[in-house]
Amino acid sequence: MSVPSVPAPDSRLPRHVAIIMDGNGRWAKQRYLPRPAGHRAGVGAVRTTVEQCIAIGVEVLSLFAFSSENWRRPEQEVTLLMELFIASLERETQKLHKNGVRMRIIGDRTRFAPVLREKIDAAEALTAGNQGLTLVIAANYGGRWDITEATRRIAADIERGALRSADITAGLIETHLALADLPEPDLFIRTGGEQRISNFMLWQLAYTELYFTPLLWPDFDEQAFRDALDSFAGRQRRFGFTGEQVENQKNR
Ligand code: IPE
Ligand code: IPE
Ligand code: MG
């Protein structure tokens, strides 16, 4: 996986879409509402995006719901976000299960309340055998955390004599990352106009196509998602090859 081959000619649809759902607070502010109203409205955009991914056959959808840095926000907002997470798991899991969705929650769970950890475990266990869309929710997740955890596990293997430092390769590091078993994101979308990664999947985004839109997350509708997919379909992914190499491979 560390040396990707020239992309297949039919790779115009991303297998894995990763989204930073940003702009909820500003959406609320525009309407003179408190920030939580924006987060609540954002749940609707999650629903339509998931439905669209199922309909068009995207394999993996990863959503950044709460970063390891979002604990810095006012306590009230953090509490509301946690409550919303619990409520959404309660409300949506059965429906997602019926639609064949497999749920995966990535991030450091140790800081979550026991009730939230239970809901997460239950949602993952219920949907583990599903064959449809894999829905990844990144919660208390950070790309640096992910790489740090992988490093810790590798170091532990060395400590107990199961591994030598010479055996460390990019491929080995990948096997210890949160999404080791899934394809890397093909398309990254960030709403809200900010053009940064904000500690999302730092390792996994190495060759991902980046797409930024000024739309605020609660306003991200079907058309907006189609626009992002269209932008992706029009790009040439080179993975270090020349454009000509990629073209020749396509025409073979
Ligand atoms: C994204 O929206 C949701 C989370 C980070 C949980 P924001 O809350 O960051 O919205 P803005 O950026 O303040 O508008
Ligand atoms: C990134 O958004 C995290 C999530 C959407 C969950 P932020 O709004 O927290 O990012 P910054 O602070 O503007 O970079
Ligand atoms: Mg933000």
mmCIF file of C-alpha atoms and ligand atoms in Angstrom:
data_model
loop_
_atom_site.group_PDB
_atom_site.id
_atom_site.type_symbol
_atom_site.label_atom_id
_atom_site.label_comp_id
_atom_site.label_asym_id
_atom_site.label_seq_id
_atom_site.Cartn_x
_atom_site.Cartn_y
_atom_site.Cartn_z
ATOM 1 C CA MET A 1 0.000 0.000 0.000
ATOM 2 C CA SER A 2 2.920 2.378 0.558
ATOM 3 C CA VAL A 3 3.793 2.367 -3.177
ATOM 4 C CA PRO A 4 0.489 2.980 -4.940
ATOM 5 C CA SER A 5 0.176 1.804 -8.522
ATOM 6 C CA VAL A 6 -1.128 4.097 -11.247
ATOM 7 C CA PRO A 7 -4.805 4.644 -10.430
ATOM 8 C CA ALA A 8 -7.323 2.558 -12.331
ATOM 9 C CA PRO A 9 -9.159 4.362 -15.152
ATOM 10 C CA ASP A 10 -12.544 3.905 -13.508
ATOM 11 C CA SER A 11 -11.428 5.596 -10.297
ATOM 12 C CA ARG A 12 -13.617 8.662 -10.799
ATOM 13 C CA LEU A 13 -15.738 7.808 -7.799
ATOM 14 C CA PRO A 14 -13.871 8.037 -4.500
ATOM 15 C CA ARG A 15 -13.845 4.826 -2.484
ATOM 16 C CA HIS A 16 -13.259 6.786 0.720
ATOM 17 C CA VAL A 17 -14.491 10.319 1.430
ATOM 18 C CA ALA A 18 -13.265 12.100 4.575
ATOM 19 C CA ILE A 19 -15.024 15.265 5.727
ATOM 20 C CA ILE A 20 -14.235 18.000 8.235
ATOM 21 C CA MET A 21 -17.724 19.218 9.050
ATOM 22 C CA ASP A 22 -16.945 22.830 9.895
ATOM 23 C CA GLY A 23 -19.030 25.986 10.202
ATOM 24 C CA ASN A 24 -21.815 24.991 12.588
ATOM 25 C CA GLY A 25 -21.069 27.869 14.947
ATOM 26 C CA ARG A 26 -21.060 30.471 12.188
ATOM 27 C CA TRP A 27 -24.268 29.018 10.734
ATOM 28 C CA ALA A 28 -25.953 29.628 14.093
ATOM 29 C CA LYS A 29 -24.420 33.070 14.479
ATOM 30 C CA GLN A 30 -25.786 34.148 11.090
ATOM 31 C CA ARG A 31 -29.237 33.371 12.450
ATOM 32 C CA TYR A 32 -28.668 35.002 15.838
ATOM 33 C CA LEU A 33 -28.942 31.557 17.423
ATOM 34 C CA PRO A 34 -26.675 30.030 20.055
ATOM 35 C CA ARG A 35 -23.879 27.790 18.723
ATOM 36 C CA PRO A 36 -25.607 24.532 19.808
ATOM 37 C CA ALA A 37 -28.379 25.267 17.297
ATOM 38 C CA GLY A 38 -25.733 25.037 14.591
ATOM 39 C CA HIS A 39 -24.510 21.681 15.854
ATOM 40 C CA ARG A 40 -28.065 20.360 15.915
ATOM 41 C CA ALA A 41 -28.659 21.592 12.364
ATOM 42 C CA GLY A 42 -25.427 19.859 11.332
ATOM 43 C CA VAL A 43 -26.918 16.453 12.139
ATOM 44 C CA GLY A 44 -29.268 16.901 9.177
ATOM 45 C CA ALA A 45 -26.333 17.367 6.812
ATOM 46 C CA VAL A 46 -24.746 14.205 8.209
ATOM 47 C CA ARG A 47 -27.921 12.286 7.419
ATOM 48 C CA THR A 48 -28.148 13.462 3.786
ATOM 49 C CA THR A 49 -24.447 12.853 3.184
ATOM 50 C CA VAL A 50 -24.650 9.311 4.563
ATOM 51 C CA GLU A 51 -27.725 8.589 2.428
ATOM 52 C CA GLN A 52 -25.982 9.873 -0.667
ATOM 53 C CA CYS A 53 -22.886 7.779 -0.012
ATOM 54 C CA ILE A 54 -25.064 4.665 0.307
ATOM 55 C CA ALA A 55 -26.939 5.559 -2.891
ATOM 56 C CA ILE A 56 -23.853 6.088 -5.056
ATOM 57 C CA GLY A 57 -21.727 3.320 -3.598
ATOM 58 C CA VAL A 58 -18.991 5.136 -1.695
ATOM 59 C CA GLU A 59 -17.287 2.441 0.421
ATOM 60 C CA VAL A 60 -16.099 4.527 3.361
ATOM 61 C CA LEU A 61 -17.283 7.873 4.731
ATOM 62 C CA SER A 62 -15.223 9.394 7.539
ATOM 63 C CA LEU A 63 -16.620 12.330 9.481
ATOM 64 C CA PHE A 64 -14.616 14.487 11.874
ATOM 65 C CA ALA A 65 -17.074 15.070 14.718
ATOM 66 C CA PHE A 66 -14.834 16.201 17.594
ATOM 67 C CA SER A 67 -11.109 16.828 17.567
ATOM 68 C CA SER A 68 -8.671 16.185 20.386
ATOM 69 C CA GLU A 69 -8.349 19.987 20.572
ATOM 70 C CA ASN A 70 -12.100 20.684 20.802
ATOM 71 C CA TRP A 71 -11.959 20.122 24.587
ATOM 72 C CA ARG A 72 -10.594 23.673 24.668
ATOM 73 C CA ARG A 73 -14.074 25.016 23.885
ATOM 74 C CA PRO A 74 -16.395 26.376 26.580
ATOM 75 C CA GLU A 75 -17.534 23.577 28.876
ATOM 76 C CA GLN A 76 -21.170 24.103 27.959
ATOM 77 C CA GLU A 77 -20.487 23.585 24.275
ATOM 78 C CA VAL A 78 -18.417 20.456 24.931
ATOM 79 C CA THR A 79 -21.215 19.036 27.083
ATOM 80 C CA LEU A 80 -23.780 19.760 24.386
ATOM 81 C CA LEU A 81 -21.636 18.103 21.720
ATOM 82 C CA MET A 82 -21.274 14.989 23.875
ATOM 83 C CA GLU A 83 -25.029 14.884 24.483
ATOM 84 C CA LEU A 84 -25.679 15.283 20.794
ATOM 85 C CA PHE A 85 -23.291 12.443 20.049
ATOM 86 C CA ILE A 86 -25.099 10.155 22.508
ATOM 87 C CA ALA A 87 -28.530 11.165 21.193
ATOM 88 C CA SER A 88 -27.471 10.671 17.570
ATOM 89 C CA LEU A 89 -26.108 7.205 18.296
ATOM 90 C CA GLU A 90 -29.369 6.319 20.038
ATOM 91 C CA ARG A 91 -31.537 7.720 17.300
ATOM 92 C CA GLU A 92 -29.671 6.721 14.153
ATOM 93 C CA THR A 93 -27.937 3.401 14.868
ATOM 94 C CA GLN A 94 -30.931 1.145 14.161
ATOM 95 C CA LYS A 95 -31.665 2.879 10.873
ATOM 96 C CA LEU A 96 -28.034 2.736 9.817
ATOM 97 C CA HIS A 97 -27.958 -0.959 10.709
ATOM 98 C CA LYS A 98 -31.047 -1.624 8.576
ATOM 99 C CA ASN A 99 -29.273 0.074 5.692
ATOM 100 C CA GLY A 100 -26.254 -2.211 6.018
ATOM 101 C CA VAL A 101 -23.944 0.469 7.420
ATOM 102 C CA ARG A 102 -20.937 -0.644 9.453
ATOM 103 C CA MET A 103 -20.032 1.907 12.114
ATOM 104 C CA ARG A 104 -16.523 2.595 13.336
ATOM 105 C CA ILE A 105 -15.622 5.201 15.932
ATOM 106 C CA ILE A 106 -11.970 6.268 16.006
ATOM 107 C CA GLY A 107 -10.229 8.417 18.605
ATOM 108 C CA ASP A 108 -9.286 8.249 22.267
ATOM 109 C CA ARG A 109 -12.374 6.999 24.115
ATOM 110 C CA THR A 110 -10.821 7.033 27.551
ATOM 111 C CA ARG A 111 -11.961 10.594 28.156
ATOM 112 C CA PHE A 112 -15.611 9.878 27.310
ATOM 113 C CA ALA A 113 -18.294 9.276 29.913
ATOM 114 C CA PRO A 114 -19.103 5.562 30.464
ATOM 115 C CA VAL A 115 -22.577 6.002 28.953
ATOM 116 C CA LEU A 116 -21.082 7.300 25.714
ATOM 117 C CA ARG A 117 -18.499 4.520 25.617
ATOM 118 C CA GLU A 118 -21.302 1.986 26.026
ATOM 119 C CA LYS A 119 -23.295 3.494 23.130
ATOM 120 C CA ILE A 120 -20.199 3.452 20.932
ATOM 121 C CA ASP A 121 -19.423 -0.174 21.767
ATOM 122 C CA ALA A 122 -23.051 -1.180 21.177
ATOM 123 C CA ALA A 123 -23.259 0.604 17.800
ATOM 124 C CA GLU A 124 -20.029 -0.986 16.608
ATOM 125 C CA ALA A 125 -20.990 -4.442 17.833
ATOM 126 C CA LEU A 126 -24.458 -4.288 16.268
ATOM 127 C CA THR A 127 -23.197 -3.199 12.863
ATOM 128 C CA ALA A 128 -19.853 -5.058 12.767
ATOM 129 C CA GLY A 129 -21.036 -7.680 10.279
ATOM 130 C CA ASN A 130 -22.621 -5.271 7.804
ATOM 131 C CA GLN A 131 -21.348 -5.188 4.239
ATOM 132 C CA GLY A 132 -22.529 -1.745 3.105
ATOM 133 C CA LEU A 133 -21.058 1.689 3.704
ATOM 134 C CA THR A 134 -18.430 1.912 6.438
ATOM 135 C CA LEU A 135 -19.194 5.037 8.447
ATOM 136 C CA VAL A 136 -16.205 6.244 10.436
ATOM 137 C CA ILE A 137 -16.853 8.821 13.142
ATOM 138 C CA ALA A 138 -13.701 10.533 14.396
ATOM 139 C CA ALA A 139 -14.382 11.601 17.974
ATOM 140 C CA ASN A 140 -11.688 12.876 20.306
ATOM 141 C CA TYR A 141 -9.505 12.040 17.358
ATOM 142 C CA GLY A 142 -6.307 13.725 16.235
ATOM 143 C CA GLY A 143 -3.872 12.724 13.535
ATOM 144 C CA ARG A 144 -0.984 13.230 15.945
ATOM 145 C CA TRP A 145 -2.700 11.055 18.545
ATOM 146 C CA ASP A 146 -3.148 8.328 15.911
ATOM 147 C CA ILE A 147 0.547 8.364 14.933
ATOM 148 C CA THR A 148 1.635 8.581 18.585
ATOM 149 C CA GLU A 149 -0.445 5.515 19.487
ATOM 150 C CA ALA A 150 1.008 3.584 16.554
ATOM 151 C CA THR A 151 4.519 4.553 17.668
ATOM 152 C CA ARG A 152 3.807 3.427 21.217
ATOM 153 C CA ARG A 153 2.611 0.018 20.041
ATOM 154 C CA ILE A 154 5.638 -0.468 17.811
ATOM 155 C CA ALA A 155 7.966 0.524 20.661
ATOM 156 C CA ALA A 156 6.220 -2.009 22.913
ATOM 157 C CA ASP A 157 6.833 -4.744 20.321
ATOM 158 C CA ILE A 158 10.518 -3.800 20.256
ATOM 159 C CA GLU A 159 10.707 -3.776 24.061
ATOM 160 C CA ARG A 160 9.433 -7.325 24.300
ATOM 161 C CA GLY A 161 11.802 -8.447 21.585
ATOM 162 C CA ALA A 162 9.167 -9.157 18.925
ATOM 163 C CA LEU A 163 10.492 -6.542 16.499
ATOM 164 C CA ARG A 164 13.783 -4.908 15.514
ATOM 165 C CA SER A 165 14.092 -1.244 14.635
ATOM 166 C CA ALA A 166 15.340 -2.249 11.166
ATOM 167 C CA ASP A 167 11.912 -3.840 10.540
ATOM 168 C CA ILE A 168 10.073 -0.523 10.823
ATOM 169 C CA THR A 169 8.627 0.464 7.458
ATOM 170 C CA ALA A 170 5.837 2.812 6.371
ATOM 171 C CA GLY A 171 3.729 -0.278 5.787
ATOM 172 C CA LEU A 172 4.295 -1.462 9.347
ATOM 173 C CA ILE A 173 3.379 1.932 10.792
ATOM 174 C CA GLU A 174 0.191 1.869 8.730
ATOM 175 C CA THR A 175 -0.895 -1.414 10.242
ATOM 176 C CA HIS A 176 -0.951 0.294 13.662
ATOM 177 C CA LEU A 177 -3.044 3.308 12.598
ATOM 178 C CA ALA A 178 -6.739 3.653 13.366
ATOM 179 C CA LEU A 179 -7.943 2.855 9.835
ATOM 180 C CA ALA A 180 -5.318 0.241 8.946
ATOM 181 C CA ASP A 181 -7.829 -2.071 7.284
ATOM 182 C CA LEU A 182 -9.561 0.555 5.129
ATOM 183 C CA PRO A 183 -8.502 2.290 1.903
ATOM 184 C CA GLU A 184 -6.933 5.714 2.435
ATOM 185 C CA PRO A 185 -9.212 8.696 1.761
ATOM 186 C CA ASP A 186 -9.421 9.568 -1.938
ATOM 187 C CA LEU A 187 -11.355 12.783 -1.386
ATOM 188 C CA PHE A 188 -11.133 15.155 1.564
ATOM 189 C CA ILE A 189 -13.828 17.806 1.960
ATOM 190 C CA ARG A 190 -13.762 20.690 4.411
ATOM 191 C CA THR A 191 -16.750 22.973 4.689
ATOM 192 C CA GLY A 192 -16.792 26.354 6.380
ATOM 193 C CA GLY A 193 -14.179 28.062 4.202
ATOM 194 C CA GLU A 194 -11.127 27.301 6.329
ATOM 195 C CA GLN A 195 -8.306 25.758 4.302
ATOM 196 C CA ARG A 196 -6.486 23.617 6.839
ATOM 197 C CA ILE A 197 -6.322 20.032 8.077
ATOM 198 C CA SER A 198 -6.784 20.808 11.808
ATOM 199 C CA ASN A 199 -5.024 17.595 12.895
ATOM 200 C CA PHE A 200 -7.372 15.262 10.977
ATOM 201 C CA MET A 201 -5.878 12.141 9.371
ATOM 202 C CA LEU A 202 -2.352 13.435 8.961
ATOM 203 C CA TRP A 203 -0.782 10.205 7.735
ATOM 204 C CA GLN A 204 -3.721 8.971 5.689
ATOM 205 C CA LEU A 205 -4.199 12.232 3.753
ATOM 206 C CA ALA A 206 -0.740 12.069 2.117
ATOM 207 C CA TYR A 207 -2.169 11.584 -1.405
ATOM 208 C CA THR A 208 -5.787 12.560 -0.868
ATOM 209 C CA GLU A 209 -7.419 15.121 -3.172
ATOM 210 C CA LEU A 210 -8.360 18.180 -1.113
ATOM 211 C CA TYR A 211 -11.605 20.091 -1.644
ATOM 212 C CA PHE A 212 -12.612 23.190 0.277
ATOM 213 C CA THR A 213 -15.987 24.890 0.155
ATOM 214 C CA PRO A 214 -17.153 28.100 1.840
ATOM 215 C CA LEU A 215 -20.541 26.485 2.543
ATOM 216 C CA LEU A 216 -21.214 26.059 6.250
ATOM 217 C CA TRP A 217 -21.758 22.431 7.270
ATOM 218 C CA PRO A 218 -25.530 22.646 7.963
ATOM 219 C CA ASP A 219 -25.922 24.060 4.421
ATOM 220 C CA PHE A 220 -23.957 21.215 2.819
ATOM 221 C CA ASP A 221 -26.688 19.559 0.757
ATOM 222 C CA GLU A 222 -26.927 16.979 -2.030
ATOM 223 C CA GLN A 223 -25.867 19.414 -4.710
ATOM 224 C CA ALA A 224 -22.872 20.515 -2.659
ATOM 225 C CA PHE A 225 -21.722 16.912 -2.289
ATOM 226 C CA ARG A 226 -22.214 16.302 -6.014
ATOM 227 C CA ASP A 227 -20.072 19.380 -6.747
ATOM 228 C CA ALA A 228 -17.283 17.942 -4.621
ATOM 229 C CA LEU A 229 -17.540 14.565 -6.382
ATOM 230 C CA ASP A 230 -17.482 16.314 -9.777
ATOM 231 C CA SER A 231 -14.358 18.203 -8.787
ATOM 232 C CA PHE A 232 -12.742 14.910 -7.752
ATOM 233 C CA ALA A 233 -13.756 13.195 -10.999
ATOM 234 C CA GLY A 234 -11.982 15.869 -13.019
ATOM 235 C CA ARG A 235 -8.618 15.515 -11.303
ATOM 236 C CA GLN A 236 -5.587 13.554 -12.368
ATOM 237 C CA ARG A 237 -4.022 11.671 -9.464
ATOM 238 C CA ARG A 238 -0.338 11.095 -10.109
ATOM 239 C CA PHE A 239 1.105 9.563 -6.924
ATOM 240 C CA GLY A 240 4.516 10.766 -8.011
ATOM 241 C CA PHE A 241 4.253 9.503 -11.609
ATOM 242 C CA THR A 242 4.212 11.925 -14.535
ATOM 243 C CA GLY A 243 0.922 12.950 -16.100
ATOM 244 C CA GLU A 244 1.965 11.076 -19.268
ATOM 245 C CA GLN A 245 2.591 7.855 -17.371
ATOM 246 C CA VAL A 246 -0.865 8.088 -15.851
ATOM 247 C CA GLU A 247 -2.444 8.759 -19.272
ATOM 248 C CA ASN A 248 -0.603 5.865 -20.907
ATOM 249 C CA GLN A 249 -1.684 3.495 -18.198
ATOM 250 C CA LYS A 250 -5.294 4.571 -18.746
ATOM 251 C CA ASN A 251 -5.101 3.945 -22.503
ATOM 252 C CA ARG A 252 -3.552 0.507 -22.166
HETATM 253 C C1 IPE B 1 -17.711 22.236 13.499
HETATM 254 O O1 IPE B 1 -18.285 23.486 13.561
HETATM 255 C C2 IPE B 1 -18.211 21.317 14.584
HETATM 256 C C3 IPE B 1 -17.190 20.963 15.583
HETATM 257 C C4 IPE B 1 -15.961 21.382 15.621
HETATM 258 C C5 IPE B 1 -17.612 20.062 16.626
HETATM 259 P P1 IPE B 1 -17.688 24.646 14.472
HETATM 260 O O2 IPE B 1 -18.335 24.568 15.803
HETATM 261 O O3 IPE B 1 -16.213 24.595 14.473
HETATM 262 O O4 IPE B 1 -18.196 25.934 13.695
HETATM 263 P P2 IPE B 1 -17.425 27.302 13.493
HETATM 264 O O5 IPE B 1 -16.105 26.976 12.846
HETATM 265 O O6 IPE B 1 -17.265 27.893 14.840
HETATM 266 O O7 IPE B 1 -18.321 28.093 12.604
HETATM 267 C C1 IPE B 2 -12.114 20.792 13.098
HETATM 268 O O1 IPE B 2 -12.831 21.972 13.214
HETATM 269 C C2 IPE B 2 -12.702 19.728 13.949
HETATM 270 C C3 IPE B 2 -14.058 19.289 13.603
HETATM 271 C C4 IPE B 2 -14.799 19.678 12.621
HETATM 272 C C5 IPE B 2 -14.576 18.278 14.454
HETATM 273 P P1 IPE B 2 -12.392 23.156 14.162
HETATM 274 O O2 IPE B 2 -13.391 24.231 13.965
HETATM 275 O O3 IPE B 2 -12.207 22.668 15.550
HETATM 276 O O4 IPE B 2 -10.978 23.560 13.566
HETATM 277 P P2 IPE B 2 -10.117 24.886 13.791
HETATM 278 O O5 IPE B 2 -9.965 25.076 15.268
HETATM 279 O O6 IPE B 2 -10.864 26.014 13.170
HETATM 280 O O7 IPE B 2 -8.828 24.626 13.070
HETATM 281 MG MG MG B 3 -14.788 25.445 13.298
#
